[in-house]
Short mmCIF file of C-alpha atoms and ligand atoms in Angstrom, two decimals:
data_model
loop_
_atom_site.label_atom_id
_atom_site.label_comp_id
_atom_site.label_asym_id
_atom_site.label_seq_id
_atom_site.Cartn_x
_atom_site.Cartn_y
_atom_site.Cartn_z
CA MET A 25 113.36 162.40 83.08
CA LYS A 26 112.54 160.47 86.03
CA LYS A 27 112.91 156.59 85.74
CA VAL A 28 111.19 154.31 88.21
CA ILE A 29 111.66 150.88 88.74
CA THR A 30 110.19 148.11 90.47
CA TYR A 31 109.89 144.07 90.52
CA GLY A 32 107.66 141.42 91.09
CA THR A 33 106.17 137.95 90.11
CA TYR A 34 102.64 139.15 89.52
CA ASP A 35 101.07 135.95 89.54
CA LEU A 36 97.25 135.95 89.08
CA LEU A 37 97.35 139.63 88.75
CA HIS A 38 95.03 141.67 91.29
CA GLN A 39 94.30 144.78 92.72
CA GLY A 40 96.90 145.15 94.95
CA HIS A 41 99.67 144.68 91.86
CA ILE A 42 97.40 147.27 90.02
CA ASN A 43 97.65 149.86 92.82
CA LEU A 44 101.26 149.27 93.39
CA LEU A 45 102.27 149.80 89.63
CA ARG A 46 100.11 152.99 89.47
CA ARG A 47 101.70 154.55 92.61
CA ALA A 48 105.18 153.80 91.34
CA LYS A 49 104.23 155.35 87.59
CA GLU A 50 103.17 158.20 89.75
CA LEU A 51 106.61 158.66 91.24
CA GLY A 52 108.33 159.55 88.03
CA ASP A 53 107.84 159.65 84.19
CA TYR A 54 108.80 156.36 83.17
CA LEU A 55 108.02 152.95 84.40
CA ILE A 56 110.08 149.66 84.29
CA VAL A 57 108.67 146.57 85.53
CA GLY A 58 110.99 143.79 86.53
CA VAL A 59 108.84 140.41 86.21
CA THR A 60 110.48 137.43 87.65
CA SER A 61 111.43 134.14 85.29
CA ASP A 62 110.01 131.07 85.79
CA SER A 63 113.51 129.50 86.74
CA PHE A 64 114.47 132.37 89.08
CA ASP A 65 110.84 131.92 91.01
CA ARG A 66 111.65 128.07 91.31
CA GLY A 67 115.17 128.55 92.40
CA ARG A 68 114.41 130.77 95.08
CA GLY A 69 111.86 128.24 96.58
CA LYS A 70 108.65 130.08 94.82
CA LEU A 71 107.13 126.73 93.79
CA ASN A 72 103.50 127.81 93.33
CA VAL A 73 103.15 130.23 90.90
CA ARG A 74 100.28 129.74 88.39
CA ASN A 75 100.92 131.77 85.51
CA ASN A 76 104.06 131.20 83.66
CA VAL A 77 106.31 133.96 82.75
CA LEU A 78 104.56 135.03 79.28
CA GLU A 79 101.13 135.01 80.99
CA ARG A 80 102.29 137.25 83.96
CA VAL A 81 104.50 139.65 81.60
CA GLU A 82 101.13 140.19 79.40
CA ALA A 83 98.91 140.92 82.68
CA VAL A 84 101.50 143.52 83.48
CA ARG A 85 101.21 145.07 80.18
CA GLN A 86 97.51 145.29 80.12
CA THR A 87 97.30 147.10 83.27
CA GLY A 88 98.81 150.36 81.06
CA TYR A 89 101.22 151.48 83.69
CA ALA A 90 104.47 150.03 82.59
CA ASP A 91 106.47 151.77 79.94
CA GLU A 92 108.70 148.74 79.70
CA ILE A 93 108.93 145.30 80.64
CA ILE A 94 112.12 143.15 81.61
CA ILE A 95 112.60 139.71 83.18
CA GLU A 96 114.38 139.35 86.43
CA ASP A 97 116.57 136.33 86.03
CA TYR A 98 119.33 136.40 88.56
CA LEU A 99 120.04 137.50 91.85
CA GLY A 100 121.66 140.76 92.05
CA GLN A 101 120.12 141.70 88.83
CA LYS A 102 118.31 144.88 90.69
CA ILE A 103 121.85 146.38 90.98
CA ASP A 104 122.75 145.91 87.46
CA ASP A 105 119.29 147.28 86.27
CA ILE A 106 119.76 150.43 88.17
CA GLN A 107 122.73 150.97 86.66
CA LYS A 108 122.35 149.98 83.23
CA TYR A 109 118.68 151.93 83.22
CA ASN A 110 120.05 154.77 84.82
CA ILE A 111 117.08 154.63 87.62
CA ASP A 112 116.24 157.13 89.66
CA ILE A 113 113.87 155.30 92.30
CA PHE A 114 113.59 151.95 92.98
CA ALA A 115 109.88 151.22 94.34
CA ILE A 116 108.33 147.92 96.26
CA GLY A 117 105.56 147.26 98.25
CA SER A 118 105.85 148.18 102.06
CA ASP A 119 105.82 144.34 102.84
CA TRP A 120 109.56 144.74 101.90
CA GLU A 121 110.05 147.58 104.30
CA GLY A 122 114.07 147.69 104.80
CA LYS A 123 114.89 144.66 102.76
CA PHE A 124 116.30 146.88 99.93
CA ASP A 125 117.75 149.82 101.68
CA TYR A 126 121.12 148.41 100.41
CA LEU A 127 120.02 149.84 97.02
CA ASN A 128 120.09 153.24 98.39
CA GLU A 129 123.61 153.04 97.32
CA PHE A 130 122.86 153.47 93.84
CA CYS A 131 119.22 155.30 93.75
CA GLU A 132 116.60 156.48 95.92
CA VAL A 133 114.48 153.33 97.39
CA VAL A 134 110.51 153.93 98.01
CA TYR A 135 108.55 151.56 99.92
CA LEU A 136 104.98 152.21 98.78
CA PRO A 137 101.67 150.85 100.76
CA ARG A 138 100.66 147.69 100.18
CA THR A 139 96.96 146.79 99.60
CA GLN A 140 95.59 145.32 102.37
CA GLY A 141 93.81 141.88 102.22
CA ILE A 142 94.75 140.65 98.92
CA SER A 143 97.79 138.71 97.68
CA SER A 144 98.53 135.88 95.18
CA THR A 145 98.91 133.47 97.91
CA MET A 146 95.52 134.26 98.97
CA LEU A 147 94.07 133.90 95.47
CA ARG A 148 95.95 130.67 94.96
CA ALA A 149 94.65 129.06 97.99
CA GLU A 150 90.83 130.48 97.44
CA ASN A 151 90.53 128.81 93.97
CA GLN A 152 92.45 125.54 95.04
CA LYS A 153 90.79 122.77 96.86
CA VAL A 154 93.15 121.66 99.38
CA ILE A 155 94.35 118.23 98.83
CA ARG A 156 94.31 115.85 101.69
CA ILE A 157 97.09 113.65 101.69
CA GLY A 158 97.53 110.26 103.87
CA VAL A 159 101.16 109.20 104.02
CA VAL A 160 101.69 105.23 103.74
CA GLY A 161 104.41 104.04 106.22
CA SER A 162 106.18 106.04 108.97
CA GLY A 163 110.02 105.32 108.49
CA ARG A 164 112.67 107.46 107.57
CA ILE A 165 111.77 108.81 104.19
CA ALA A 166 108.19 109.39 105.49
CA ARG A 167 109.29 111.30 107.96
CA ARG A 168 111.14 113.85 105.50
CA PHE A 169 107.97 114.06 103.68
CA VAL A 170 105.90 115.99 106.05
CA PRO A 171 108.16 119.22 106.54
CA GLU A 172 108.76 119.37 102.81
CA THR A 173 104.90 119.67 102.12
CA SER A 174 104.65 122.48 103.93
CA VAL A 175 106.48 124.76 101.56
CA VAL A 176 103.92 123.60 98.77
CA ASP A 177 100.47 125.33 98.27
CA GLY A 178 97.24 123.14 98.07
CA LEU A 179 97.97 120.25 100.24
CA VAL A 180 97.52 118.89 103.76
CA VAL A 181 98.99 115.76 105.50
CA THR A 182 96.48 114.72 107.57
CA SER A 183 96.83 111.21 108.24
CA VAL A 184 99.36 108.13 108.33
CA TYR A 185 98.71 104.57 107.93
CA ASN A 186 101.04 101.81 109.51
CA PRO A 187 100.22 98.27 110.42
CA ASN A 188 102.64 98.85 113.15
CA LYS A 189 100.28 100.89 115.69
CA GLU A 190 103.23 102.24 117.71
CA SER A 191 105.18 103.70 114.96
CA ALA A 192 101.95 104.88 113.31
CA ASP A 193 101.28 106.49 116.79
CA SER A 194 104.55 108.06 116.98
CA PHE A 195 104.58 109.56 113.58
CA ALA A 196 100.92 111.07 114.48
CA VAL A 197 102.04 112.92 117.72
CA ASP A 198 105.26 114.04 115.97
CA PHE A 199 103.57 115.75 112.62
CA SER A 200 99.97 116.22 114.36
CA VAL A 201 97.98 113.97 112.21
CA LYS A 202 95.67 110.94 112.59
CA ALA A 203 96.99 107.37 112.87
CA PHE A 204 95.79 104.37 111.37
CA TRP A 205 97.05 100.78 111.86
CA ASN A 206 93.87 98.43 111.81
CA SER A 207 92.07 99.60 108.48
CA TYR A 208 94.01 100.67 105.37
CA ASP A 209 90.18 101.17 103.98
CA MET A 210 89.53 103.34 106.64
CA PHE A 211 92.66 105.42 106.54
CA LEU A 212 92.00 105.66 102.55
CA SER A 213 88.31 107.00 103.26
CA ASN A 214 89.10 110.43 104.42
CA ILE A 215 92.00 111.66 101.90
CA ASP A 216 92.41 112.29 98.22
CA ALA A 217 95.83 111.25 97.67
CA VAL A 218 98.47 108.92 99.10
CA TYR A 219 102.00 108.84 99.29
CA VAL A 220 103.51 105.72 99.73
CA ALA A 221 106.93 105.41 101.71
CA SER A 222 106.36 101.95 103.04
CA PRO A 223 108.62 98.59 102.80
CA HIS A 224 109.64 98.17 98.95
CA LEU A 225 107.66 94.91 98.76
CA THR A 226 104.34 96.63 99.81
CA HIS A 227 104.45 99.43 97.16
CA TYR A 228 102.32 97.67 94.76
CA SER A 229 99.67 96.23 96.97
CA TYR A 230 99.30 100.02 98.76
CA MET A 231 99.20 101.48 95.49
CA LYS A 232 96.60 99.29 93.69
CA ALA A 233 94.10 99.64 96.68
CA ALA A 234 94.83 103.40 96.99
CA LEU A 235 94.00 103.65 93.33
CA MET A 236 90.74 101.47 93.19
CA ALA A 237 89.58 103.58 95.93
CA GLY A 238 89.91 106.58 93.56
CA LYS A 239 92.94 108.36 95.33
CA HIS A 240 95.92 109.79 93.74
CA VAL A 241 99.30 107.95 94.33
CA LEU A 242 103.08 109.34 94.83
CA CYS A 243 105.03 106.42 95.37
CA GLU A 244 108.73 106.39 96.49
CA ILE A 245 111.36 104.65 94.92
CA PRO A 246 111.50 101.58 93.92
CA PHE A 247 108.22 102.04 92.41
CA THR A 248 107.25 98.46 91.62
CA LEU A 249 109.75 95.49 91.56
CA SER A 250 108.28 94.47 88.25
CA LYS A 251 107.36 95.97 84.85
CA HIS A 252 104.18 94.30 84.75
CA GLU A 253 102.96 95.57 87.98
CA ALA A 254 103.89 98.91 87.04
CA ASP A 255 102.09 98.86 83.83
CA GLU A 256 99.05 97.74 85.30
CA LEU A 257 98.91 100.64 87.88
CA TYR A 258 99.56 103.25 85.19
CA GLU A 259 96.87 101.48 82.90
CA TYR A 260 94.28 101.68 85.94
CA ALA A 261 95.30 105.33 87.04
CA GLU A 262 95.21 106.53 83.62
CA SER A 263 91.80 104.95 82.70
CA HIS A 264 90.42 106.31 86.09
CA ASN A 265 91.75 109.94 85.52
CA LEU A 266 93.90 109.17 88.63
CA VAL A 267 97.57 110.93 88.99
CA LEU A 268 99.96 108.01 89.64
CA LEU A 269 103.72 109.87 89.99
CA GLU A 270 106.84 107.74 90.94
CA ALA A 271 108.63 109.94 93.39
CA SER A 272 111.97 109.74 91.76
CA LYS A 273 113.06 112.78 93.58
CA THR A 274 116.01 114.06 91.21
CA ALA A 275 113.76 113.83 88.20
CA TYR A 276 111.77 116.85 89.55
CA CYS A 277 114.53 119.00 90.82
CA PRO A 278 115.23 122.37 88.68
CA ALA A 279 119.19 121.75 87.97
CA PHE A 280 118.43 118.01 86.62
CA GLY A 281 115.67 119.26 84.37
CA HIS A 282 118.04 121.66 83.20
CA ILE A 283 120.62 119.04 82.47
CA ILE A 284 118.30 117.29 80.48
CA THR A 285 117.13 120.30 78.26
CA LEU A 286 120.89 121.30 77.69
CA VAL A 287 121.68 117.97 76.47
CA LYS A 288 118.66 117.56 74.32
CA SER A 289 119.38 120.78 72.60
CA GLY A 290 122.87 119.33 71.56
CA ILE A 291 125.20 121.22 74.01
CA ILE A 292 127.57 118.09 74.14
CA GLY A 293 126.61 116.67 70.85
CA ASP A 294 125.24 113.21 70.72
CA VAL A 295 125.40 111.32 73.87
CA VAL A 296 127.90 108.27 73.57
CA ASP A 297 128.24 107.16 77.52
CA VAL A 298 126.43 108.09 80.88
CA LYS A 299 127.80 106.99 83.99
CA ALA A 300 125.86 107.07 87.18
CA SER A 301 126.80 106.35 90.72
CA LEU A 302 125.37 106.15 94.08
CA SER A 303 126.68 104.55 97.27
CA LYS A 304 125.37 104.77 100.70
CA ILE A 305 127.34 102.74 103.23
CA VAL A 306 124.87 101.54 105.83
CA LYS A 307 125.50 98.85 108.53
CA PRO A 308 123.16 95.66 109.55
CA PRO A 309 120.76 95.22 110.90
CA ILE A 310 118.50 97.60 108.66
CA ARG A 311 116.11 97.06 105.92
CA GLU A 312 118.74 97.46 103.45
CA TYR A 313 120.50 94.34 104.58
CA ASP A 314 117.23 92.35 104.67
CA ALA A 315 116.79 90.06 101.56
CA GLU A 316 113.32 88.93 102.80
CA GLN A 317 112.52 92.76 102.34
CA ALA A 318 114.08 93.00 98.95
CA GLY A 319 117.34 95.09 100.15
CA GLY A 320 120.48 95.51 98.60
CA ALA A 321 122.07 98.13 96.35
CA MET A 322 120.37 97.31 93.39
CA ASN A 323 116.71 97.52 94.77
CA GLU A 324 117.74 100.76 96.72
CA HIS A 325 119.74 102.69 94.75
CA ALA A 326 118.73 101.65 91.05
CA PRO A 327 115.81 103.58 90.49
CA LEU A 328 117.94 107.29 90.50
CA THR A 329 120.68 106.00 88.71
CA LEU A 330 118.47 104.32 86.12
CA MET A 331 116.10 107.43 85.72
CA SER A 332 119.05 109.42 84.46
CA ILE A 333 119.97 107.04 82.02
CA ILE A 334 116.54 106.52 80.74
CA LYS A 335 115.97 110.09 80.77
CA LEU A 336 119.22 111.10 78.73
CA LEU A 337 119.54 107.83 76.38
CA GLY A 338 115.82 106.84 76.26
CA CYS A 339 113.60 103.42 76.82
CA ASN A 340 115.07 101.43 74.17
CA TYR A 341 118.09 99.86 75.55
CA ALA A 342 119.35 96.81 73.94
CA LYS A 343 120.99 94.72 76.60
CA VAL A 344 121.76 95.08 80.52
CA GLU A 345 124.12 92.70 82.47
CA PHE A 346 124.64 92.84 85.91
CA PHE A 347 127.79 92.16 88.22
CA SER A 348 127.20 91.78 91.74
CA LYS A 349 129.09 91.39 95.28
CA VAL A 350 126.95 89.53 97.43
CA GLU A 351 127.09 89.40 101.51
CA SER A 352 124.31 87.46 103.56
CA GLY A 353 122.17 87.12 100.53
CA ILE A 354 121.72 90.75 99.60
CA ASP A 355 124.04 92.70 96.98
CA ILE A 356 126.45 95.08 98.67
CA TYR A 357 127.52 96.57 95.42
CA THR A 358 126.36 96.14 91.87
CA LYS A 359 127.29 97.44 88.60
CA ALA A 360 125.07 97.37 85.74
CA ASN A 361 126.19 97.78 82.22
CA ILE A 362 123.23 98.95 79.76
CA SER A 363 123.87 99.20 75.83
CA TYR A 364 121.94 101.14 73.38
CA GLN A 365 122.30 100.80 69.33
CA HIS A 366 124.60 103.80 69.55
CA ALA A 367 125.36 104.35 73.11
CA THR A 368 126.65 102.74 76.78
CA ALA A 369 125.91 103.44 79.97
CA SER A 370 126.32 102.08 83.58
CA ILE A 371 125.56 102.28 87.10
CA THR A 372 127.39 101.63 89.94
CA LEU A 373 125.77 101.21 93.28
CA GLY A 374 126.69 100.23 97.01
CA ILE A 375 125.33 99.65 100.51
CA GLY A 376 128.58 98.15 101.58
CA VAL A 377 130.80 99.60 98.71
CA LYS A 378 131.95 103.12 98.67
CA THR A 379 132.24 104.72 95.34
CA GLU A 380 132.55 108.59 94.18
CA GLY A 381 128.76 109.34 93.76
CA ASN A 382 128.99 111.24 90.49
CA LEU A 383 127.32 111.34 87.04
CA ILE A 384 129.25 111.79 83.98
CA ILE A 385 127.42 112.21 80.83
CA SER A 386 129.73 111.93 77.72
CA GLY A 387 129.16 113.37 74.32
CA THR A 388 130.85 113.76 70.68
CA LYS A 389 131.46 117.53 71.71
CA GLY A 390 131.83 117.54 75.35
CA TYR A 391 130.46 116.09 78.63
CA ILE A 392 128.66 117.33 81.47
CA TYR A 393 130.13 116.54 84.89
CA VAL A 394 127.96 116.39 88.24
CA PRO A 395 129.64 115.79 91.24
CA ALA A 396 128.74 113.53 94.22
CA PRO A 397 126.14 113.58 95.34
CA TRP A 398 124.90 114.05 91.82
CA TRP A 399 120.92 113.23 92.71
CA LEU A 400 120.87 116.21 94.86
CA THR A 401 121.47 118.23 92.12
CA ASP A 402 122.73 121.95 92.71
CA PHE A 403 125.65 122.20 90.43
CA PHE A 404 126.99 120.98 87.12
CA GLU A 405 129.83 121.63 84.57
CA VAL A 406 129.79 121.47 81.14
CA ARG A 407 133.28 120.54 80.01
CA TYR A 408 135.13 120.86 76.58
CA GLU A 409 138.37 119.93 75.12
CA ASP A 410 138.99 123.67 74.82
CA GLN A 411 138.72 124.20 78.59
CA THR A 412 137.83 127.91 78.26
CA ASN A 413 134.56 127.23 76.74
CA ASN A 414 133.46 125.10 80.00
CA LYS A 415 130.60 126.53 81.64
CA LYS A 416 129.41 125.99 85.32
CA TYR A 417 125.80 126.15 86.37
CA PHE A 418 124.47 126.54 90.22
CA TYR A 419 121.28 126.02 91.57
CA SER A 420 119.59 125.81 94.69
CA TYR A 421 118.51 122.45 95.74
CA ASP A 422 116.29 123.25 98.75
CA GLY A 423 115.56 121.18 102.08
CA ASP A 424 115.26 117.37 101.43
CA GLY A 425 114.39 118.16 97.82
CA LEU A 426 111.16 116.21 98.00
CA ARG A 427 109.45 119.65 97.56
CA TYR A 428 109.82 119.50 93.84
CA GLU A 429 108.15 116.09 93.16
CA ILE A 430 105.33 116.95 95.73
CA GLN A 431 104.82 120.45 93.57
CA GLU A 432 104.67 118.22 90.47
CA PHE A 433 102.32 115.82 92.04
CA ILE A 434 99.88 118.59 93.36
CA SER A 435 99.90 120.68 89.95
CA MET A 436 99.02 117.48 88.14
CA ILE A 437 96.09 116.78 90.09
CA VAL A 438 95.08 120.44 90.09
CA ASN A 439 95.33 120.78 86.40
CA LYS A 440 94.31 117.28 85.49
CA ARG A 441 97.69 116.25 83.76
CA LYS A 442 97.90 112.38 83.96
CA SER A 443 101.58 112.50 82.80
CA SER A 444 104.86 114.28 83.46
CA TYR A 445 107.19 114.93 81.27
CA LYS A 446 109.98 114.87 83.89
CA LEU A 447 109.10 111.15 84.40
CA ARG A 448 106.84 109.97 81.93
CA ARG A 449 105.20 106.42 82.41
CA ASN A 450 107.24 104.47 79.80
CA GLU A 451 110.43 105.74 81.67
CA SER A 452 108.88 104.64 84.97
CA VAL A 453 108.15 101.21 83.53
CA THR A 454 111.35 100.93 81.83
CA ILE A 455 113.21 101.40 85.27
CA ALA A 456 111.02 98.82 86.93
CA GLY A 457 111.83 96.29 84.21
CA ILE A 458 115.57 96.56 84.38
CA ILE A 459 115.32 96.10 88.35
CA GLU A 460 112.89 92.93 87.48
CA LYS A 461 115.47 91.43 84.98
CA TYR A 462 118.11 91.97 87.96
CA ASN A 463 115.70 90.33 90.53
CA LEU A 464 115.51 87.27 88.06
CA LYS A 465 118.94 87.17 87.94
CA GLU A 466 119.09 87.46 83.70
CA ASN A 467 122.54 88.44 82.88
CA TYR A 468 123.83 88.06 86.31
CA THR A 469 127.27 87.52 87.41
CA GLU A 470 128.34 87.43 91.06
CA ILE A 471 131.72 88.71 91.51
N1 CTP B 4 101.81 144.34 96.39
C1 CTP B 4 100.96 145.22 96.93
N2 CTP B 4 99.93 144.94 97.46
C2 CTP B 4 99.36 143.52 97.66
C3 CTP B 4 100.25 142.52 96.94
C4 CTP B 4 101.46 142.94 96.35
O1 CTP B 4 101.52 146.45 97.02
N3 CTP B 4 98.24 143.15 98.14
C5 CTP B 4 103.46 144.39 95.72
C6 CTP B 4 104.37 143.68 96.14
O2 CTP B 4 104.81 144.69 97.65
C7 CTP B 4 105.40 143.93 95.23
C8 CTP B 4 104.45 143.71 93.79
O3 CTP B 4 102.85 144.15 94.47
O4 CTP B 4 105.96 145.57 95.20
C9 CTP B 4 104.47 142.60 93.28
O5 CTP B 4 104.40 141.51 94.57
P1 CTP B 4 104.07 139.82 94.27
O6 CTP B 4 105.30 139.59 95.32
O7 CTP B 4 104.10 139.57 92.79
O8 CTP B 4 102.53 139.80 95.06
P2 CTP B 4 101.99 139.10 96.15
O9 CTP B 4 100.63 138.91 96.11
O10 CTP B 4 102.70 139.57 97.53
O11 CTP B 4 102.58 137.37 96.10
P3 CTP B 4 102.78 136.35 96.82
O12 CTP B 4 101.43 136.02 97.53
O13 CTP B 4 103.06 135.17 95.73
O14 CTP B 4 104.13 136.62 97.39
#
């Protein structure tokens, strides 16, 4: 019996897939089809897949050509499968010509003619309205955003707003978008959504005006510096069917998501302590050192570190206390201790003090260690008393990592989802509330 194997994502199954499967089946007597898992696709940067793995497997099954369907979940699996299933022929579309020649060592490799004029990418683009995004602010973070949008389908950055004309113009030239500087309303009138990456203290008013103009909003951290403001904006967005999302980038990246699901499945027992640190030394004069612009380590770095704690221990903390080292009116170092009924947590932040930027989640059975920089999560280890049970997890964290939040934002708009389980409204509001307590100097000690 001649056994053939072929692989693909098979998203929005189309005639090209059907032709390919038929041709592959005709090469032998038994066809195995490998369908990529959702996490494998995400890990290799394919962020736009519409159908989940169960839907894609079902679509392949319904073609009637597959004698067996398997899931492709890791790089290098093809070599394992070919040997494990005693495969005679590996078949794949001609768009991959030459790319799989290395498999000749294990079986015959056949490149089949690809059907012209159709692809999943094309179908995704056809039935999705392209969302026009305007960027508010044109500084360092905004500049990282535009290149990241190019790897996500379904959106286009069309414009930038900055009251500083020179900065808006230079951004517009660099990224081929239209600059607005004198009228925020005019800027809003030609777009569907905004990405707010302006100075901290302007977030609330830019978000509010955008939402009131009917635009979806993705806003950089710190989202707002007060609980009340965050609540008000989410309330408005929800009641007007608009997407409002905090751009807490780590919350949306694949490895961090896996940490949360592993912990929630009890892999380290009950979580008793979470320690998250983040320090980036910067030198004045810079916004981070400007008290007038809500600078300081807490406003700058608390959002990501608090996010990890809130995701793991929840919103119902009992008490928070702060310790800061202050220079020229801003905290160059802040430590916050957050207590829960059955757990403790702390964040250690610096813009003028350096610390090891790791994340440690301690539980009754073991702990998870995420080395610095933990917020660009691509690796973590689950550790136990008996070290032979330790397990390391590797992921990719592509580009500047903003692509994951952008993908979530677009998917929420397209699928009319008002909330993301990756960062819920109450989680985002709780983070804003803790930052507000800090700025109000509640339980605050200067060291
Ligand atoms: N294929 C084909 N003809 C097409 C599209 C795909 O023969 N018009 C083949 C591919 O070469 C591959 C298999 O179908 O062997 C599965 O491809 P997949 O990557 O899932 O499909 P695409 O439509 O190419 O998806 P995308 O646009 O997301 O890359």
